[in-house]
Coordinates of C-alpha atoms and ligand atoms in Angstrom, one line a residue:
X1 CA 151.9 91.3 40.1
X2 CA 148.8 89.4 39.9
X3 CA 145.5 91.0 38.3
X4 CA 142.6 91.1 40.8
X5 CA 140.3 88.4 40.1
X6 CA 137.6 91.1 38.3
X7 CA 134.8 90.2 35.8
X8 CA 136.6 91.9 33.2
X9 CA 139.6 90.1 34.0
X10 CA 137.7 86.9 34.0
X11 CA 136.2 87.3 30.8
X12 CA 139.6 88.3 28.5
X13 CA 140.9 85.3 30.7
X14 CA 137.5 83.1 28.4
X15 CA 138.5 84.9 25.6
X16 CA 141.6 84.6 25.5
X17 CA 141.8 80.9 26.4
X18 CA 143.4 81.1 29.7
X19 CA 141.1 79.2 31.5
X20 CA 143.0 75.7 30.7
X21 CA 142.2 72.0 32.0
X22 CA 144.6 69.9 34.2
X23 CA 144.3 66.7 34.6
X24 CA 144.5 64.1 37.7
X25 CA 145.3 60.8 36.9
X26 CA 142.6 57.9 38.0
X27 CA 143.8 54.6 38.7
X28 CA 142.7 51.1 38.5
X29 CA 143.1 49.3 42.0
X30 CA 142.5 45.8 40.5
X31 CA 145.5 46.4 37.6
X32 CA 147.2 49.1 39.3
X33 CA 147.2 50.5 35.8
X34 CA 146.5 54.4 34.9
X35 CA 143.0 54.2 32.9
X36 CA 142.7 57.9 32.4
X37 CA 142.4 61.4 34.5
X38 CA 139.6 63.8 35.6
X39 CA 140.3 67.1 34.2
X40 CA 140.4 70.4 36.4
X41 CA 140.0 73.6 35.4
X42 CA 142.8 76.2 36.2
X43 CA 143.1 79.9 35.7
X44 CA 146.7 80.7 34.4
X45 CA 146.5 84.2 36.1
X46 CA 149.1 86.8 36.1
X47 CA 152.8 86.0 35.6
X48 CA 153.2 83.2 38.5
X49 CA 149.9 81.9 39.8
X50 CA 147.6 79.8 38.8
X51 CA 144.3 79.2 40.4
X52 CA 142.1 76.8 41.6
X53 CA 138.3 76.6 40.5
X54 CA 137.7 77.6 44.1
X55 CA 138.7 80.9 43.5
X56 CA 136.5 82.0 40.1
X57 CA 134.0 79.3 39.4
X58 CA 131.8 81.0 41.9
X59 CA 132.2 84.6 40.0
X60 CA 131.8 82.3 36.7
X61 CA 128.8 81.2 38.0
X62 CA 127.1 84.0 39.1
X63 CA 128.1 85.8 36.1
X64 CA 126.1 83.3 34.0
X65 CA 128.7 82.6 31.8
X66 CA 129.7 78.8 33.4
X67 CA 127.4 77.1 30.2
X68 CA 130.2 79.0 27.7
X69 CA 133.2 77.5 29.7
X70 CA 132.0 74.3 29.5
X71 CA 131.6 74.1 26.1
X72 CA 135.0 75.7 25.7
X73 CA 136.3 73.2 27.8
X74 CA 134.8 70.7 26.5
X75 CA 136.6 71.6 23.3
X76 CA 140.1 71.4 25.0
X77 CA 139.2 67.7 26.8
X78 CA 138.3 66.6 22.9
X79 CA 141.6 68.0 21.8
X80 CA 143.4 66.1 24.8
X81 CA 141.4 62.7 24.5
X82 CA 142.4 63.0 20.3
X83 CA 145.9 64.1 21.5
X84 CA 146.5 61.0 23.2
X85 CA 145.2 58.6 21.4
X86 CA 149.0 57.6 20.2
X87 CA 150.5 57.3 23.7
X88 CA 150.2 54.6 25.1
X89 CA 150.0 53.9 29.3
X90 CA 152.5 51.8 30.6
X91 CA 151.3 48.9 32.3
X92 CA 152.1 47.5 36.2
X93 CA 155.0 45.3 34.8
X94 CA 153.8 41.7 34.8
X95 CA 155.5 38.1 33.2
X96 CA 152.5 38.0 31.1
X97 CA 152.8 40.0 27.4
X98 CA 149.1 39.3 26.5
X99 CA 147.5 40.6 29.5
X100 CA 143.7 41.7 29.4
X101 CA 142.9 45.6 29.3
X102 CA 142.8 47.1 32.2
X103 CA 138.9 48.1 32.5
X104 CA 136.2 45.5 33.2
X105 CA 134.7 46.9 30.2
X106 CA 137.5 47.4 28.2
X107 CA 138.3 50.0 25.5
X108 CA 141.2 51.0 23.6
X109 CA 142.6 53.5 25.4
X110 CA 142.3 56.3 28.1
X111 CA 138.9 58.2 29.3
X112 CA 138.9 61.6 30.3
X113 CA 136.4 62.6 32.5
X114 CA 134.7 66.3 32.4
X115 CA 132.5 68.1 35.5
X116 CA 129.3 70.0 34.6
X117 CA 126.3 71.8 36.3
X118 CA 123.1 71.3 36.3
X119 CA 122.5 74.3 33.9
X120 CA 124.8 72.5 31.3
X121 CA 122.6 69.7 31.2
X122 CA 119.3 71.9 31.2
X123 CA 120.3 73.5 28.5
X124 CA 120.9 70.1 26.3
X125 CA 123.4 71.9 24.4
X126 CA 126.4 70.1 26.0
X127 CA 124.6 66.4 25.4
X128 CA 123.8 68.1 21.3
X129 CA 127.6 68.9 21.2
X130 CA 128.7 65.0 23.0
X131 CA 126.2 63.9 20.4
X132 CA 127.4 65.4 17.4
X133 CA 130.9 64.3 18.3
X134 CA 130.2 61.1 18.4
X135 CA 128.5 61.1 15.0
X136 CA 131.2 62.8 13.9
X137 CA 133.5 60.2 15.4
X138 CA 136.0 62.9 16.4
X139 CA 135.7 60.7 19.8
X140 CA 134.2 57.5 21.2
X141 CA 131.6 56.9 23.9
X142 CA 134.1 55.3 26.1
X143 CA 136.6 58.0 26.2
X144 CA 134.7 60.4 27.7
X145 CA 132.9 60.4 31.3
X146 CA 130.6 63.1 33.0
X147 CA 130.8 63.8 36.3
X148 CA 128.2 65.8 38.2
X149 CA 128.0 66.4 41.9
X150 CA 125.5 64.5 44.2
X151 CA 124.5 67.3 46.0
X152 CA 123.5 69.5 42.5
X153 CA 121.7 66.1 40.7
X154 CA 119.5 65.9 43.8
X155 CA 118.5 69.2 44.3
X156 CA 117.6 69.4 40.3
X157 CA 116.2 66.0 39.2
X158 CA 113.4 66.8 36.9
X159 CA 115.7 69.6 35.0
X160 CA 118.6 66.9 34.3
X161 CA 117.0 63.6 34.4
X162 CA 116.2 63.6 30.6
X163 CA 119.5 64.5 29.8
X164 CA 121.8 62.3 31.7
X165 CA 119.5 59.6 30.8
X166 CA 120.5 60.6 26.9
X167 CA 124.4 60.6 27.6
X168 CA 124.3 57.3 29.2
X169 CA 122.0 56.2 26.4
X170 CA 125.0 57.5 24.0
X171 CA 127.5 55.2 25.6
X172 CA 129.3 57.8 27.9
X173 CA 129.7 57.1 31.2
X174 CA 128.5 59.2 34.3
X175 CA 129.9 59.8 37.8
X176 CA 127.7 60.8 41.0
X177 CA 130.8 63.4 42.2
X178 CA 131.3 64.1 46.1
X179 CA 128.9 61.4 46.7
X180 CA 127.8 60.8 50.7
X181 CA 127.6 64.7 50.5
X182 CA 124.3 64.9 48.7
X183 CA 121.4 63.2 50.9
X184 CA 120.4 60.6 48.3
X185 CA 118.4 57.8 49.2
X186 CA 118.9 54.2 48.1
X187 CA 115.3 54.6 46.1
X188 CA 116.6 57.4 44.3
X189 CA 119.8 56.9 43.7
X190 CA 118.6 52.9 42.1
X191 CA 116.8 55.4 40.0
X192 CA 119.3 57.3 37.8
X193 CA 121.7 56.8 35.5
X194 CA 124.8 56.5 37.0
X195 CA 128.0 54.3 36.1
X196 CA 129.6 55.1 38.9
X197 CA 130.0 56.9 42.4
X198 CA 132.9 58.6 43.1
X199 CA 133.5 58.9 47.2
X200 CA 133.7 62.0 48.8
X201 CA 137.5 62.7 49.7
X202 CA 136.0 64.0 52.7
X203 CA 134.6 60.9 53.5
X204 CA 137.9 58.6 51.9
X205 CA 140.3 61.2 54.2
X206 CA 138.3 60.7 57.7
X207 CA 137.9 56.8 57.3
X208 CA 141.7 56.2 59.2
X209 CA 140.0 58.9 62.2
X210 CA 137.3 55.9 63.6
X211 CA 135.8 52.7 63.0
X212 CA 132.8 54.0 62.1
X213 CA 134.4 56.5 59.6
X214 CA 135.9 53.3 58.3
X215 CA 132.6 51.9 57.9
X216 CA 130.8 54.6 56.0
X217 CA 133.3 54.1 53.4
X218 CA 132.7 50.3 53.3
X219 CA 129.5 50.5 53.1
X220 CA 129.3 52.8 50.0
X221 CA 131.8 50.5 48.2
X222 CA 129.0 48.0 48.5
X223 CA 126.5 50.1 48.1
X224 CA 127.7 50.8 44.4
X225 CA 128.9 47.4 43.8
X226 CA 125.0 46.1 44.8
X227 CA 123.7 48.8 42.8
X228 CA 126.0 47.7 39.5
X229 CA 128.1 50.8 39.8
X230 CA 132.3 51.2 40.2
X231 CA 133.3 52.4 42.9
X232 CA 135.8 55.4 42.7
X233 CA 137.9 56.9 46.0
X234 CA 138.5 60.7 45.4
X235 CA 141.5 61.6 48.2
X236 CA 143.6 59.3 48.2
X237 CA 146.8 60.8 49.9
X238 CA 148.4 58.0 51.7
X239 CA 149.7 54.1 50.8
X240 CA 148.1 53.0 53.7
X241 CA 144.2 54.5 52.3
X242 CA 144.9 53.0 49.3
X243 CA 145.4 49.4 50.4
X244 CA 142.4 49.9 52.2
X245 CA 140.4 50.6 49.6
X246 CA 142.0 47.7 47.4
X247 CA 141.2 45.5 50.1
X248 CA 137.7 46.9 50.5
X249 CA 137.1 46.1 46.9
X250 CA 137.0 49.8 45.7
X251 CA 137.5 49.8 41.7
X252 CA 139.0 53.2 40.8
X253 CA 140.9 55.9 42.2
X254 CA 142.5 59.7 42.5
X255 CA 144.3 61.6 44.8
X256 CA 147.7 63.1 46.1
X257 CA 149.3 59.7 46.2
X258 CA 148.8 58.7 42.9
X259 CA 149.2 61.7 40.6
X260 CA 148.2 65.3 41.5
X261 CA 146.7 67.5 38.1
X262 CA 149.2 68.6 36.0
X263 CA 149.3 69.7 32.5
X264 CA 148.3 67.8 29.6
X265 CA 152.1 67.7 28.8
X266 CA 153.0 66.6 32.3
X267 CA 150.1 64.2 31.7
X268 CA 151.5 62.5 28.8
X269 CA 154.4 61.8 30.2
X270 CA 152.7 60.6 33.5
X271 CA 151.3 57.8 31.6
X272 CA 153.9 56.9 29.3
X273 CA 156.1 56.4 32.6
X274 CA 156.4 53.6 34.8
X275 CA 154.8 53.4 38.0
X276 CA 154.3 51.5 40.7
X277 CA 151.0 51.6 42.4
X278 CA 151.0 47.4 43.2
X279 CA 149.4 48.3 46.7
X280 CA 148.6 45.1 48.7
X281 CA 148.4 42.2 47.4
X282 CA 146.8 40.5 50.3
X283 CA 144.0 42.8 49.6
X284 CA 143.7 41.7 46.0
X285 CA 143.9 38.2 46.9
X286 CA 141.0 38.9 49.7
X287 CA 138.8 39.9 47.3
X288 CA 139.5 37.6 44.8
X289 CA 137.8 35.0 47.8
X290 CA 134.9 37.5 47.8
X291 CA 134.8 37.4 44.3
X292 CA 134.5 33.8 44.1
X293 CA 131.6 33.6 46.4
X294 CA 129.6 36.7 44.9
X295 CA 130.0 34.6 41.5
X296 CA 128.5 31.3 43.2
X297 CA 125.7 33.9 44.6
X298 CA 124.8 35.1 41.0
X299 CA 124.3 31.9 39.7
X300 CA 122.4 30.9 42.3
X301 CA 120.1 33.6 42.1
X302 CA 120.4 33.6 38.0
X303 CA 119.1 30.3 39.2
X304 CA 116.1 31.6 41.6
X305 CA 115.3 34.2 39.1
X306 CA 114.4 31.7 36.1
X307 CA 112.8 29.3 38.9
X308 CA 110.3 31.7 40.2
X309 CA 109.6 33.5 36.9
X310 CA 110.1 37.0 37.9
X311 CA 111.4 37.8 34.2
X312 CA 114.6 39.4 35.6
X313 CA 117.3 38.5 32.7
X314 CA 119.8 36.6 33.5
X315 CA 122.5 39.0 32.4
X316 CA 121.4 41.8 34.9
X317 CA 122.3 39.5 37.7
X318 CA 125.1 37.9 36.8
X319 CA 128.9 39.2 37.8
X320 CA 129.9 41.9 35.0
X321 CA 132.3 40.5 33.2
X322 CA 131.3 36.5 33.5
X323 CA 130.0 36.1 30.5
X324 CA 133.3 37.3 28.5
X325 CA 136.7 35.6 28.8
X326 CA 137.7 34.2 31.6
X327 CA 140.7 37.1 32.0
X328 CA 138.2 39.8 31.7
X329 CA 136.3 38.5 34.5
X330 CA 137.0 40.2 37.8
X331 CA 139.3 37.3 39.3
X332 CA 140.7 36.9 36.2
X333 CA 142.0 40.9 36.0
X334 CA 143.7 40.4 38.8
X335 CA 144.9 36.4 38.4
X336 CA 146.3 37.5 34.8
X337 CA 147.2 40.4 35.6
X338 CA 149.2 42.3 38.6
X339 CA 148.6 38.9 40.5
X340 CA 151.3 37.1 38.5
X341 CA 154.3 39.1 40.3
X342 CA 152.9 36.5 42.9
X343 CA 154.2 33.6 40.5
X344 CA 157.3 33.0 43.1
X345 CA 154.8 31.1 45.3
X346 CA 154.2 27.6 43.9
X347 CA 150.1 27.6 45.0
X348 CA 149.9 30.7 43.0
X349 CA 150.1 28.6 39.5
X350 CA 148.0 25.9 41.2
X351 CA 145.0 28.5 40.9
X352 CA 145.0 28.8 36.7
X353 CA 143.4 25.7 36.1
X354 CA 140.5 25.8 38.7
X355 CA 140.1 29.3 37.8
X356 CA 139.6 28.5 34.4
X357 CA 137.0 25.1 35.2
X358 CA 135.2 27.5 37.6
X359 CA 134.1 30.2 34.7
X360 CA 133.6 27.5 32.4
X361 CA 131.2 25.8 34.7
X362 CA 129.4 29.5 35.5
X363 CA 129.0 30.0 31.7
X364 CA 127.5 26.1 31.4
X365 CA 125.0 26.5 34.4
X366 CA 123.7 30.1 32.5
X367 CA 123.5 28.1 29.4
X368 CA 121.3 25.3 31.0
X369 CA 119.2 28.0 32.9
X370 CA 118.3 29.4 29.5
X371 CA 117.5 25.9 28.3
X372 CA 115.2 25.1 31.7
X373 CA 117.1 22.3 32.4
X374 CA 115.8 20.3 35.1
X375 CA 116.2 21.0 38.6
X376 CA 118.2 18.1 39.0
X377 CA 120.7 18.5 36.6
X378 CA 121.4 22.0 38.0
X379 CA 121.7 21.0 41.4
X380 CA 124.1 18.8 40.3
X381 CA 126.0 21.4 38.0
X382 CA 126.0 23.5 41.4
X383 CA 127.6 20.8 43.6
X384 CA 130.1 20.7 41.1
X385 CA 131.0 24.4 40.7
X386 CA 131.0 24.3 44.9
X387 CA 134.0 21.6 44.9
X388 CA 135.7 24.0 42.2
X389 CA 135.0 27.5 44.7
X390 CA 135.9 25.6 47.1
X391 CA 139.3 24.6 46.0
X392 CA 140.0 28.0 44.5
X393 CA 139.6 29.5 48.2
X394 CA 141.3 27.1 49.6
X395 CA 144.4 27.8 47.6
X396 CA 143.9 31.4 47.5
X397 CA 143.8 31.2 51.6
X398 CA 147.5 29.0 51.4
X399 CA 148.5 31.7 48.8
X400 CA 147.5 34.8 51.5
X401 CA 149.4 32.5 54.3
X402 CA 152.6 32.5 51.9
X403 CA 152.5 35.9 51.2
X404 CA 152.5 36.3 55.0
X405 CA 154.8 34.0 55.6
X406 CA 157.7 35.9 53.1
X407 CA 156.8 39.8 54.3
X408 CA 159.9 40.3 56.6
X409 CA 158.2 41.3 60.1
X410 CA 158.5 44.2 62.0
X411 CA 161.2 44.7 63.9
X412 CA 160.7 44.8 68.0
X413 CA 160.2 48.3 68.9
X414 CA 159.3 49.9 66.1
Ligands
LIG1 P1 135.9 67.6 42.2 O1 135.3 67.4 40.9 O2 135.4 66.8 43.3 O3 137.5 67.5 42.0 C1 138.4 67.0 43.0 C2 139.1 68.1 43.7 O4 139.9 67.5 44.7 C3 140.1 68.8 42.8 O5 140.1 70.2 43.3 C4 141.4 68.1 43.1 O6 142.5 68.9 42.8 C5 141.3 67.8 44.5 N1 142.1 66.7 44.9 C6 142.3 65.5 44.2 N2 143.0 64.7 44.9 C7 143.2 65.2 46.2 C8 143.9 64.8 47.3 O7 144.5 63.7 47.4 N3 143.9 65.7 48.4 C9 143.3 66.9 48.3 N4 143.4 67.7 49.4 N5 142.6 67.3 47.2 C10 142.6 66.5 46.2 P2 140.0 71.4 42.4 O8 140.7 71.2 41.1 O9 140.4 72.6 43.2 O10 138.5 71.5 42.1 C11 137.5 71.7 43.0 C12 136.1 71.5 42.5 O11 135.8 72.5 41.5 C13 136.0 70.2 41.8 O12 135.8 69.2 42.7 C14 134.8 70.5 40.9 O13 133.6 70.3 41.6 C15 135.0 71.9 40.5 N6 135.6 72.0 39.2 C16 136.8 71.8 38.8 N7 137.0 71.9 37.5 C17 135.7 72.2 37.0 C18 135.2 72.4 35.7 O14 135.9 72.3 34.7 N8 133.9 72.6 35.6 C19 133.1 72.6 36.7 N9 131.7 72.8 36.5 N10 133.5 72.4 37.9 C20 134.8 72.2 38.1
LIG2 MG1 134.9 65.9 39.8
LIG3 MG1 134.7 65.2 43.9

C-alpha cells in the first residue's frame, strides 16, 4: 500500500534519496540523432508507484524546501552527465564514417538539461554550485542546460535577471520552458538570455486541430530562429507532428514519439541503441532551399550593415555556423549527414560541389566586407554566389521531385 503523500513522508523521501531524476530523450530534427535528455523528477513512492512532479512539487514548494531538491538534484544530473560520458549515441545510420557532430555548435557528447525556479536563481547558490563545477571541471559548460519556465521568468525579472545572465556567461545554455504560455513580448524576450525556446506541448499538440493552431507554432519557430535561438517542440506524440516541425524548420525535440523518461539505466541503453527517427525528408530538403536563401540574406545584410556603418559585427548577422566548415553549416548537417540515405537519386551527388563553391563564396564576400572592398567588386562577388543559390535550388527542387516521384502513392480508397 502506498504512503499518503504527507510532509513527513516527503521529507524521509529528500533524505533518503528517493526523489530520483528520469530522463526524456531530446532529439535533433536536422540529424535525427539523440543529443541528450531533459531530466524529470520522480517520487519512487511506496512499493509500486511512482509519481509525477504534479503530485508533490506543489507540497515541495510550499514547504520551502524546493531550493534543497535542486541542489540535490543537481548532484544526481552531475553524476548522470559524468556517468555517460563513455557511452556513446548511436548515430542515424548514414554511408558517410566522418560525419559532423550532431549540434550546430558541437560538443563532445550529450547535454542534460535541469528545470529550476525562480527562488533557485535568487538565491545564487545553484549558479555558485554550476560555477564551482565547472572550475572544478567535474563537468563542461556544454553538457549542462537550464530550463526555466516562461511564465515564472516573466513574472520575476529583476530577481533572476543577474543570474541567468551569469550561467549564460559561464557557457551553459538556457531554455525559455512552456514558452507561448508566459505573455512575453518580443522587446522583452530580445532582452534576456536565452539559447533557446522550448514550445509549449500545449501549443505543439493543438497545431493538427486548425490552421491557425498551425500557425502559432510557425510563427514561434521563426520567432526564435530571428531572435538567434533553437527552436525546441515539447509534445511530440505523433510521426505526422514531427514531420511538421522538421519541415517547419524546428531544431530540437521531446515527446511520446521519440522516447518517453525513463531511468538513467533505461537511458543509457536508449542512446547506445539504434533508432530511427529519419522523419521526412522532403521537409529537410525544403528547408535546406530556405536555408540557402536566408544565407544569401545574411550576406546581403552583412553587406548593408558595413555599408551604412551601423557598427553591427558581421558575425551577429551572419547564419550560425557559416563561418566554420562547410559540414557544420546548417545545409551541410543535413547534406553530410541524414541527407546521404538520399544518395540513390543521381541529382542528390550533383549538389556536393555547389554546396561546397556556395560556402566558400559566403566566407570570401565576409572577408572582402571586412577589407571594404569596393562596391563593385562585391556586387560582382554577389552575382556570383546568386548563379551558385541558384543552381543549388534548382537541384534541390529536381531532388524533392524525385523523392516524389519514388514514394509509392496511395492506394484509391484509402
Ligand atoms: P516540463 O519541464 O515542461 O516537462 C515536460 C513535461 O511533459 C514532463 O512532465 C514530461 O513527462 C511531459 N511530456 C513529455 N513529452 C510528452 C508527450 O509527448 N505527451 C505528454 N502528454 N506529456 C509529455 P512531468 O515529468 O510530469 O513534469 C511536469 C512539470 O514539472 C515539468 O514540465 C516541470 O515544469 C516540472 N518539473 C519536473 N521535474 C522538475 C524538477 O526536477 N524541478 C523543477 N523545479 N520542476 C520540475
Ligand atoms: Mg522542462
Ligand atoms: Mg515544458
Amino acid at each position: 500500500m502506498n504512503e499518503p503523500v504527507t510532509l513527513k513522508a516527503l521529507e524521509r523521501a529528500m533524505h533518503n534519496d528517493e526523489l530520483v531524476l528520469f530522463y526524456q530523450p531530446k532529439v535533433c530534427l536536422l540529424s535525427g540523432d539523440v543529443i541528450g535528455a531533459e531530466a524529470l523528477v520522480r517520487w519512487a513512492h511506496g512499493e509500486a508507484s511512482v509519481l509525477s512532479p504534479d503530485e508533490f512539487l506543489p507540497m515541495v514548494e510550499s514547504n520551502g524546501l524546493l531550493h534543497d531538491l535542486t541542489l540535490q538534484l543537481l548532484d544526481q544530473l552531475v553524476d548522470a552527465i559524468v556517468g555517460l560520458r563513455d557511452c556513446t549515441p548511436v548515430k542515424a545510420e548514414t554511408p558517410i564514417d566522418s560525419l559532423p557532430p550532431v549540434n550546430l555548435e558541437a560538443h563532445s557528447g550529450l547535454s542534460l538539461s535541469i528545470n529550476v525556479a525562480p527562488n533557485d536563481l535568487a538565491s545564487r547558490s545553484i549558479s555558485n554550485h554550476i560555477a564551482a563545477l565547472l572550475q572544478a571541471g567535474t563537468i563542461q559548460a556544454a553538457e549542462l542546460q537550464i530550463e526555466i519556465t516562461e511564465s515564472a521568468v516573466m513574472s520575476n525579472v529583476d530577481r533572476v535577471y543577474d543570474d541567468l545572465v551569469r550561467i549564460k556567461d559561464m557557457g551553459v545554455k538556457i531554455l525559455m520552458d512552456d514558452f507561448g504560455t508566459g505573455y512575453s513580448s518580443l522587446d522583452r524576450l530580445s532582452q534576456l538570455p536565452f539559447d533557446a525556446l522550448k514550445l509549449d506541448q500545449g501549443m505543439v499538440k493543438r497545431m493538427g486541430t486548425s490552421l491557425q493552431n498551425l500557425d502559432v507554432v510557425r510563427s514561434a519557430i521563426s520567432m526564435a530562429r530571428e531572435l538567434g535561438m533553437t527552436s525546441v517542440a515539447e509534445g511530440i506524440e505523433s510521426e505526422s507532428v514531427y514531420n511538421f516541425l522538421i519541415a517547419h524548420g524546428c531544431e530540437e525535440g521531446q515527446g511520446y514519439f521519440l522516447g518517453r523518461p525513463m531511468s538513467l539505466t533505461d537511458f543509457r541503453t536508449f542512446v547506445t541503441s539504434a533508432h530511427d527517427f529519419e522523419g521526412s525528408q522532403i521537409g529537410r530538403v525544403h528547408q535546406a532551399c530556405l536555408n540557402l536563401l536566408r544565407f544569401r540574406k545574411t550576406l546581403v545584410d552583412a553587406a548593408f550593415c558595413s555599408r551604412v556603418g551601423e557598427g553591427v559585427a558581421l558575425q551577429s548577422v551572419a547564419e550560425p555556423g557559416l563561418q566554420s566548415e562547410v559540414a557544420r553549416t546548417r545545409l551541410g548537417v543535413w547534406y553530410f549527414g541524414i541527407g546521404q540515405r538520399l544518395n540513390a537519386h543521381p541529382v542528390f551527388n550533383e549538389i556536393e560541389a555547389p554546396l561546397r563553391q556556395v560556402h566558400a563564396s559566403g566566407l570570401k564576400f565576409l572577408e572582402e566586407l571586412e577589407r571594404n572592398q569596393t562596391v563593385a567588386v562585391l556586387d560582382q562577388q554577389l552575382a556570383e554566389i546568386d548563379q551558385q543559390v541558384n543552381r543549388l535550388i534548382v537541384l534541390l527542387h529536381t531532388l524533392e521531385r524525385a523523392i516524389l516521384a519514388s514514394k509509392p502513392g496511395r492506394s484509391p480508397g484509402r
